[in-house]
Amino acid sequence: MNFTSCPKQFESDFTFDSCVSNEELGGGIHFAKESSTLTVHGTIFNKCKAPDGGGIFACGKKGQTNTNTENGADMMTHENMPKFNSQYCCYSFCTSISKNNYDKNSGYGSAVLVAANDTNLNYSSTYQCPSKEFYTDNQDSPSYGAQFDLKTKNIDSCNINATSGYSRACSAIEYRDAQ
């Protein structure tokens, strides 16, 4: 298997390959624990797919991915977990699929959708999340939001590479509620 987006020196502790969840959130990892912390280190996510969080979906308690407020603003209601930590991870060809044409209630976080009070996202890369071919073939229901969709109060991120993402709203990283 060739993971073209990962650096040659990248060594994987674990690989999620072609993991698909058609109904539940999180193609590779689904984590919903109110008082827990999730750490993902040195992991490859390849061709993972879900309605939200193609590679990873993590939160304290599952809510709604996107709701429209009275003033028309979009809001995510997943409850935050205490901390999410991800380092040295690679996401290739992962996809979050909008449930139907222009459905703004799904299709977020092609690589990662996280709701956490504190988020560390370092030394990670995405490549074609989703791919141009997927986007072209599924224009009725492509990904809606960013590759990294992060609902967090405090964010620490550095050395992030987001390459060739295709979506309707935001292609690379969306920081929600960050202070």
PDB file of C-alpha atoms in Angstrom:
ATOM      1  CA  MET A   1       0.000   0.000   0.000  1.00  0.00           C
ATOM      2  CA  ASN A   2       1.345   3.414  -0.939  1.00  0.00           C
ATOM      3  CA  PHE A   3       0.495   6.392   1.266  1.00  0.00           C
ATOM      4  CA  THR A   4       1.697   9.146  -1.039  1.00  0.00           C
ATOM      5  CA  SER A   5       0.979  12.027   1.338  1.00  0.00           C
ATOM      6  CA  CYS A   6       2.992  10.723   4.292  1.00  0.00           C
ATOM      7  CA  PRO A   7       6.658  11.663   4.644  1.00  0.00           C
ATOM      8  CA  LYS A   8       9.098   8.831   3.982  1.00  0.00           C
ATOM      9  CA  GLN A   9      10.421   8.981   7.557  1.00  0.00           C
ATOM     10  CA  PHE A  10       6.872   8.648   8.936  1.00  0.00           C
ATOM     11  CA  GLU A  11       6.473   5.479  10.976  1.00  0.00           C
ATOM     12  CA  SER A  12       2.959   4.389  11.755  1.00  0.00           C
ATOM     13  CA  ASP A  13       1.983   2.823  15.075  1.00  0.00           C
ATOM     14  CA  PHE A  14      -1.399   1.885  13.609  1.00  0.00           C
ATOM     15  CA  THR A  15      -3.296   2.125  10.312  1.00  0.00           C
ATOM     16  CA  PHE A  16      -7.023   2.505   9.687  1.00  0.00           C
ATOM     17  CA  ASP A  17      -7.542   1.522   6.052  1.00  0.00           C
ATOM     18  CA  SER A  18     -10.860   1.763   4.167  1.00  0.00           C
ATOM     19  CA  CYS A  19     -12.972   2.044   7.336  1.00  0.00           C
ATOM     20  CA  VAL A  20     -16.529   3.073   6.481  1.00  0.00           C
ATOM     21  CA  SER A  21     -19.427   4.086   8.686  1.00  0.00           C
ATOM     22  CA  ASN A  22     -22.580   4.939   6.745  1.00  0.00           C
ATOM     23  CA  GLU A  23     -24.756   5.810   9.739  1.00  0.00           C
ATOM     24  CA  GLU A  24     -22.513   6.598  12.713  1.00  0.00           C
ATOM     25  CA  LEU A  25     -19.952   9.374  12.962  1.00  0.00           C
ATOM     26  CA  GLY A  26     -16.237   8.611  12.687  1.00  0.00           C
ATOM     27  CA  GLY A  27     -15.071   6.292   9.926  1.00  0.00           C
ATOM     28  CA  GLY A  28     -11.867   5.213  11.694  1.00  0.00           C
ATOM     29  CA  ILE A  29     -12.476   6.250  15.308  1.00  0.00           C
ATOM     30  CA  HIS A  30     -15.753   7.173  17.024  1.00  0.00           C
ATOM     31  CA  PHE A  31     -15.084   8.474  20.541  1.00  0.00           C
ATOM     32  CA  ALA A  32     -17.774  10.045  22.742  1.00  0.00           C
ATOM     33  CA  LYS A  33     -16.756  10.142  26.425  1.00  0.00           C
ATOM     34  CA  GLU A  34     -17.723  13.092  28.630  1.00  0.00           C
ATOM     35  CA  SER A  35     -14.777  13.119  31.031  1.00  0.00           C
ATOM     36  CA  SER A  36     -12.123  11.378  28.947  1.00  0.00           C
ATOM     37  CA  THR A  37      -9.167  12.414  26.832  1.00  0.00           C
ATOM     38  CA  LEU A  38      -8.291  10.955  23.434  1.00  0.00           C
ATOM     39  CA  THR A  39      -4.687  10.802  22.246  1.00  0.00           C
ATOM     40  CA  VAL A  40      -3.907   9.594  18.722  1.00  0.00           C
ATOM     41  CA  HIS A  41      -0.217   9.337  17.868  1.00  0.00           C
ATOM     42  CA  GLY A  42       1.607   8.125  14.778  1.00  0.00           C
ATOM     43  CA  THR A  43      -1.482   6.798  13.028  1.00  0.00           C
ATOM     44  CA  ILE A  44      -2.457   6.590   9.361  1.00  0.00           C
ATOM     45  CA  PHE A  45      -6.062   6.981   8.239  1.00  0.00           C
ATOM     46  CA  ASN A  46      -6.510   5.956   4.599  1.00  0.00           C
ATOM     47  CA  LYS A  47      -9.813   5.991   2.677  1.00  0.00           C
ATOM     48  CA  CYS A  48     -11.938   6.285   5.824  1.00  0.00           C
ATOM     49  CA  LYS A  49     -15.484   7.565   5.331  1.00  0.00           C
ATOM     50  CA  ALA A  50     -18.426   8.650   7.530  1.00  0.00           C
ATOM     51  CA  PRO A  51     -21.212  11.278   7.542  1.00  0.00           C
ATOM     52  CA  ASP A  52     -19.000  13.418   9.857  1.00  0.00           C
ATOM     53  CA  GLY A  53     -15.382  12.859  10.890  1.00  0.00           C
ATOM     54  CA  GLY A  54     -14.136  10.675   8.048  1.00  0.00           C
ATOM     55  CA  GLY A  55     -11.022   9.629   9.985  1.00  0.00           C
ATOM     56  CA  ILE A  56     -11.937  10.613  13.568  1.00  0.00           C
ATOM     57  CA  PHE A  57     -15.050  11.847  15.332  1.00  0.00           C
ATOM     58  CA  ALA A  58     -14.431  12.726  18.995  1.00  0.00           C
ATOM     59  CA  CYS A  59     -16.491  14.629  21.564  1.00  0.00           C
ATOM     60  CA  GLY A  60     -17.757  14.495  25.148  1.00  0.00           C
ATOM     61  CA  LYS A  61     -21.346  13.785  24.181  1.00  0.00           C
ATOM     62  CA  LYS A  62     -22.839  13.578  20.703  1.00  0.00           C
ATOM     63  CA  GLY A  63     -25.162  16.428  19.701  1.00  0.00           C
ATOM     64  CA  GLN A  64     -25.847  17.984  16.301  1.00  0.00           C
ATOM     65  CA  THR A  65     -23.061  18.740  13.864  1.00  0.00           C
ATOM     66  CA  ASN A  66     -24.674  21.840  12.455  1.00  0.00           C
ATOM     67  CA  THR A  67     -27.781  23.736  13.504  1.00  0.00           C
ATOM     68  CA  ASN A  68     -28.974  27.093  12.275  1.00  0.00           C
ATOM     69  CA  THR A  69     -29.518  29.713  14.966  1.00  0.00           C
ATOM     70  CA  GLU A  70     -32.134  32.492  14.807  1.00  0.00           C
ATOM     71  CA  ASN A  71     -29.714  34.849  13.082  1.00  0.00           C
ATOM     72  CA  GLY A  72     -28.793  32.214  10.506  1.00  0.00           C
ATOM     73  CA  ALA A  73     -25.370  31.404  11.982  1.00  0.00           C
ATOM     74  CA  ASP A  74     -24.201  27.798  11.950  1.00  0.00           C
ATOM     75  CA  MET A  75     -23.570  26.159  15.310  1.00  0.00           C
ATOM     76  CA  MET A  76     -22.243  22.783  16.430  1.00  0.00           C
ATOM     77  CA  THR A  77     -23.869  21.310  19.568  1.00  0.00           C
ATOM     78  CA  HIS A  78     -21.618  18.322  20.316  1.00  0.00           C
ATOM     79  CA  GLU A  79     -20.499  18.661  23.950  1.00  0.00           C
ATOM     80  CA  ASN A  80     -16.782  19.102  24.493  1.00  0.00           C
ATOM     81  CA  MET A  81     -14.574  16.416  25.963  1.00  0.00           C
ATOM     82  CA  PRO A  82     -11.723  17.676  28.189  1.00  0.00           C
ATOM     83  CA  LYS A  83      -8.836  17.169  25.734  1.00  0.00           C
ATOM     84  CA  PHE A  84      -7.996  15.873  22.262  1.00  0.00           C
ATOM     85  CA  ASN A  85      -4.359  15.290  21.374  1.00  0.00           C
ATOM     86  CA  SER A  86      -3.188  14.243  17.906  1.00  0.00           C
ATOM     87  CA  GLN A  87       0.397  14.182  16.718  1.00  0.00           C
ATOM     88  CA  TYR A  88       2.238  12.670  13.770  1.00  0.00           C
ATOM     89  CA  CYS A  89      -0.926  11.464  12.018  1.00  0.00           C
ATOM     90  CA  CYS A  90      -1.570  11.188   8.304  1.00  0.00           C
ATOM     91  CA  TYR A  91      -5.013  11.315   6.644  1.00  0.00           C
ATOM     92  CA  SER A  92      -5.250  10.319   2.962  1.00  0.00           C
ATOM     93  CA  PHE A  93      -8.408  10.193   0.823  1.00  0.00           C
ATOM     94  CA  CYS A  94     -10.710  10.394   3.878  1.00  0.00           C
ATOM     95  CA  THR A  95     -14.220  11.714   3.330  1.00  0.00           C
ATOM     96  CA  SER A  96     -17.166  13.066   5.255  1.00  0.00           C
ATOM     97  CA  ILE A  97     -20.292  12.697   3.191  1.00  0.00           C
ATOM     98  CA  SER A  98     -23.193  15.108   3.280  1.00  0.00           C
ATOM     99  CA  LYS A  99     -26.339  12.998   3.715  1.00  0.00           C
ATOM    100  CA  ASN A 100     -28.064  14.666   0.770  1.00  0.00           C
ATOM    101  CA  ASN A 101     -27.653  17.518  -1.657  1.00  0.00           C
ATOM    102  CA  TYR A 102     -26.387  20.637   0.143  1.00  0.00           C
ATOM    103  CA  ASP A 103     -27.277  19.199   3.572  1.00  0.00           C
ATOM    104  CA  LYS A 104     -25.395  21.509   5.941  1.00  0.00           C
ATOM    105  CA  ASN A 105     -26.121  19.145   8.856  1.00  0.00           C
ATOM    106  CA  SER A 106     -23.502  16.612   7.787  1.00  0.00           C
ATOM    107  CA  GLY A 107     -20.321  16.333   5.778  1.00  0.00           C
ATOM    108  CA  TYR A 108     -17.936  18.008   8.267  1.00  0.00           C
ATOM    109  CA  GLY A 109     -14.386  17.026   9.152  1.00  0.00           C
ATOM    110  CA  SER A 110     -13.252  14.922   6.203  1.00  0.00           C
ATOM    111  CA  ALA A 111     -10.207  13.982   8.266  1.00  0.00           C
ATOM    112  CA  VAL A 112     -11.211  14.981  11.827  1.00  0.00           C
ATOM    113  CA  LEU A 113     -14.249  16.421  13.605  1.00  0.00           C
ATOM    114  CA  VAL A 114     -13.503  17.126  17.268  1.00  0.00           C
ATOM    115  CA  ALA A 115     -15.285  18.901  20.133  1.00  0.00           C
ATOM    116  CA  ALA A 116     -12.846  19.379  23.048  1.00  0.00           C
ATOM    117  CA  ASN A 117     -12.006  22.070  25.600  1.00  0.00           C
ATOM    118  CA  ASP A 118      -8.293  21.757  24.797  1.00  0.00           C
ATOM    119  CA  THR A 119      -7.055  20.572  21.410  1.00  0.00           C
ATOM    120  CA  ASN A 120      -3.483  19.783  20.394  1.00  0.00           C
ATOM    121  CA  LEU A 121      -3.097  19.076  16.686  1.00  0.00           C
ATOM    122  CA  ASN A 122       0.546  18.910  15.680  1.00  0.00           C
ATOM    123  CA  TYR A 123       2.685  17.419  12.919  1.00  0.00           C
ATOM    124  CA  SER A 124      -0.258  16.057  10.978  1.00  0.00           C
ATOM    125  CA  SER A 125      -1.127  16.065   7.297  1.00  0.00           C
ATOM    126  CA  THR A 126      -4.083  15.525   5.027  1.00  0.00           C
ATOM    127  CA  TYR A 127      -4.022  14.663   1.374  1.00  0.00           C
ATOM    128  CA  GLN A 128      -7.120  14.776  -0.815  1.00  0.00           C
ATOM    129  CA  CYS A 129      -9.682  14.672   1.981  1.00  0.00           C
ATOM    130  CA  PRO A 130     -11.902  14.252   0.062  1.00  0.00           C
ATOM    131  CA  SER A 131     -10.258  13.561  -3.261  1.00  0.00           C
ATOM    132  CA  LYS A 132     -10.998  15.596  -6.364  1.00  0.00           C
ATOM    133  CA  GLU A 133     -12.432  12.464  -8.007  1.00  0.00           C
ATOM    134  CA  PHE A 134     -14.812  11.876  -5.097  1.00  0.00           C
ATOM    135  CA  TYR A 135     -15.902  15.508  -5.153  1.00  0.00           C
ATOM    136  CA  THR A 136     -16.453  15.438  -8.922  1.00  0.00           C
ATOM    137  CA  ASP A 137     -18.346  12.133  -8.811  1.00  0.00           C
ATOM    138  CA  ASN A 138     -20.547  13.180  -5.851  1.00  0.00           C
ATOM    139  CA  GLN A 139     -21.410  16.809  -6.480  1.00  0.00           C
ATOM    140  CA  ASP A 140     -24.890  16.163  -5.083  1.00  0.00           C
ATOM    141  CA  SER A 141     -23.432  15.149  -1.710  1.00  0.00           C
ATOM    142  CA  PRO A 142     -19.780  16.092  -1.273  1.00  0.00           C
ATOM    143  CA  SER A 143     -18.154  17.082   1.969  1.00  0.00           C
ATOM    144  CA  TYR A 144     -19.486  20.352   3.287  1.00  0.00           C
ATOM    145  CA  GLY A 145     -16.871  21.487   5.815  1.00  0.00           C
ATOM    146  CA  ALA A 146     -13.159  21.547   6.538  1.00  0.00           C
ATOM    147  CA  GLN A 147     -10.675  18.697   6.613  1.00  0.00           C
ATOM    148  CA  PHE A 148      -9.957  19.503  10.270  1.00  0.00           C
ATOM    149  CA  ASP A 149     -13.184  20.784  11.878  1.00  0.00           C
ATOM    150  CA  LEU A 150     -12.340  21.683  15.477  1.00  0.00           C
ATOM    151  CA  LYS A 151     -14.810  22.933  18.093  1.00  0.00           C
ATOM    152  CA  THR A 152     -12.511  23.945  20.912  1.00  0.00           C
ATOM    153  CA  LYS A 153     -11.871  26.616  23.516  1.00  0.00           C
ATOM    154  CA  ASN A 154      -8.065  26.370  23.471  1.00  0.00           C
ATOM    155  CA  ILE A 155      -6.087  25.274  20.438  1.00  0.00           C
ATOM    156  CA  ASP A 156      -2.430  24.444  19.983  1.00  0.00           C
ATOM    157  CA  SER A 157      -1.585  23.519  16.419  1.00  0.00           C
ATOM    158  CA  CYS A 158       1.607  23.648  14.432  1.00  0.00           C
ATOM    159  CA  ASN A 159       3.199  21.968  11.431  1.00  0.00           C
ATOM    160  CA  ILE A 160      -0.096  21.075   9.757  1.00  0.00           C
ATOM    161  CA  ASN A 161      -0.149  20.233   6.059  1.00  0.00           C
ATOM    162  CA  ALA A 162      -3.575  20.258   4.388  1.00  0.00           C
ATOM    163  CA  THR A 163      -3.197  19.427   0.704  1.00  0.00           C
ATOM    164  CA  SER A 164      -5.836  19.188  -2.046  1.00  0.00           C
ATOM    165  CA  GLY A 165      -9.054  19.184  -0.055  1.00  0.00           C
ATOM    166  CA  TYR A 166     -12.374  19.738  -1.803  1.00  0.00           C
ATOM    167  CA  SER A 167     -15.520  20.892  -0.001  1.00  0.00           C
ATOM    168  CA  ARG A 168     -18.418  23.326  -0.272  1.00  0.00           C
ATOM    169  CA  ALA A 169     -17.559  25.690   2.616  1.00  0.00           C
ATOM    170  CA  CYS A 170     -14.021  25.442   4.062  1.00  0.00           C
ATOM    171  CA  SER A 171     -11.261  23.332   2.627  1.00  0.00           C
ATOM    172  CA  ALA A 172      -8.489  23.135   5.261  1.00  0.00           C
ATOM    173  CA  ILE A 173      -9.010  23.962   8.975  1.00  0.00           C
ATOM    174  CA  GLU A 174     -11.968  25.466  10.790  1.00  0.00           C
ATOM    175  CA  TYR A 175     -11.493  26.597  14.388  1.00  0.00           C
ATOM    176  CA  ARG A 176     -14.894  26.961  16.115  1.00  0.00           C
ATOM    177  CA  ASP A 177     -15.361  28.725  19.470  1.00  0.00           C
ATOM    178  CA  ALA A 178     -11.601  29.184  19.993  1.00  0.00           C
ATOM    179  CA  GLN A 179     -10.624  31.756  22.599  1.00  0.00           C
TER     180      GLN A 179
END
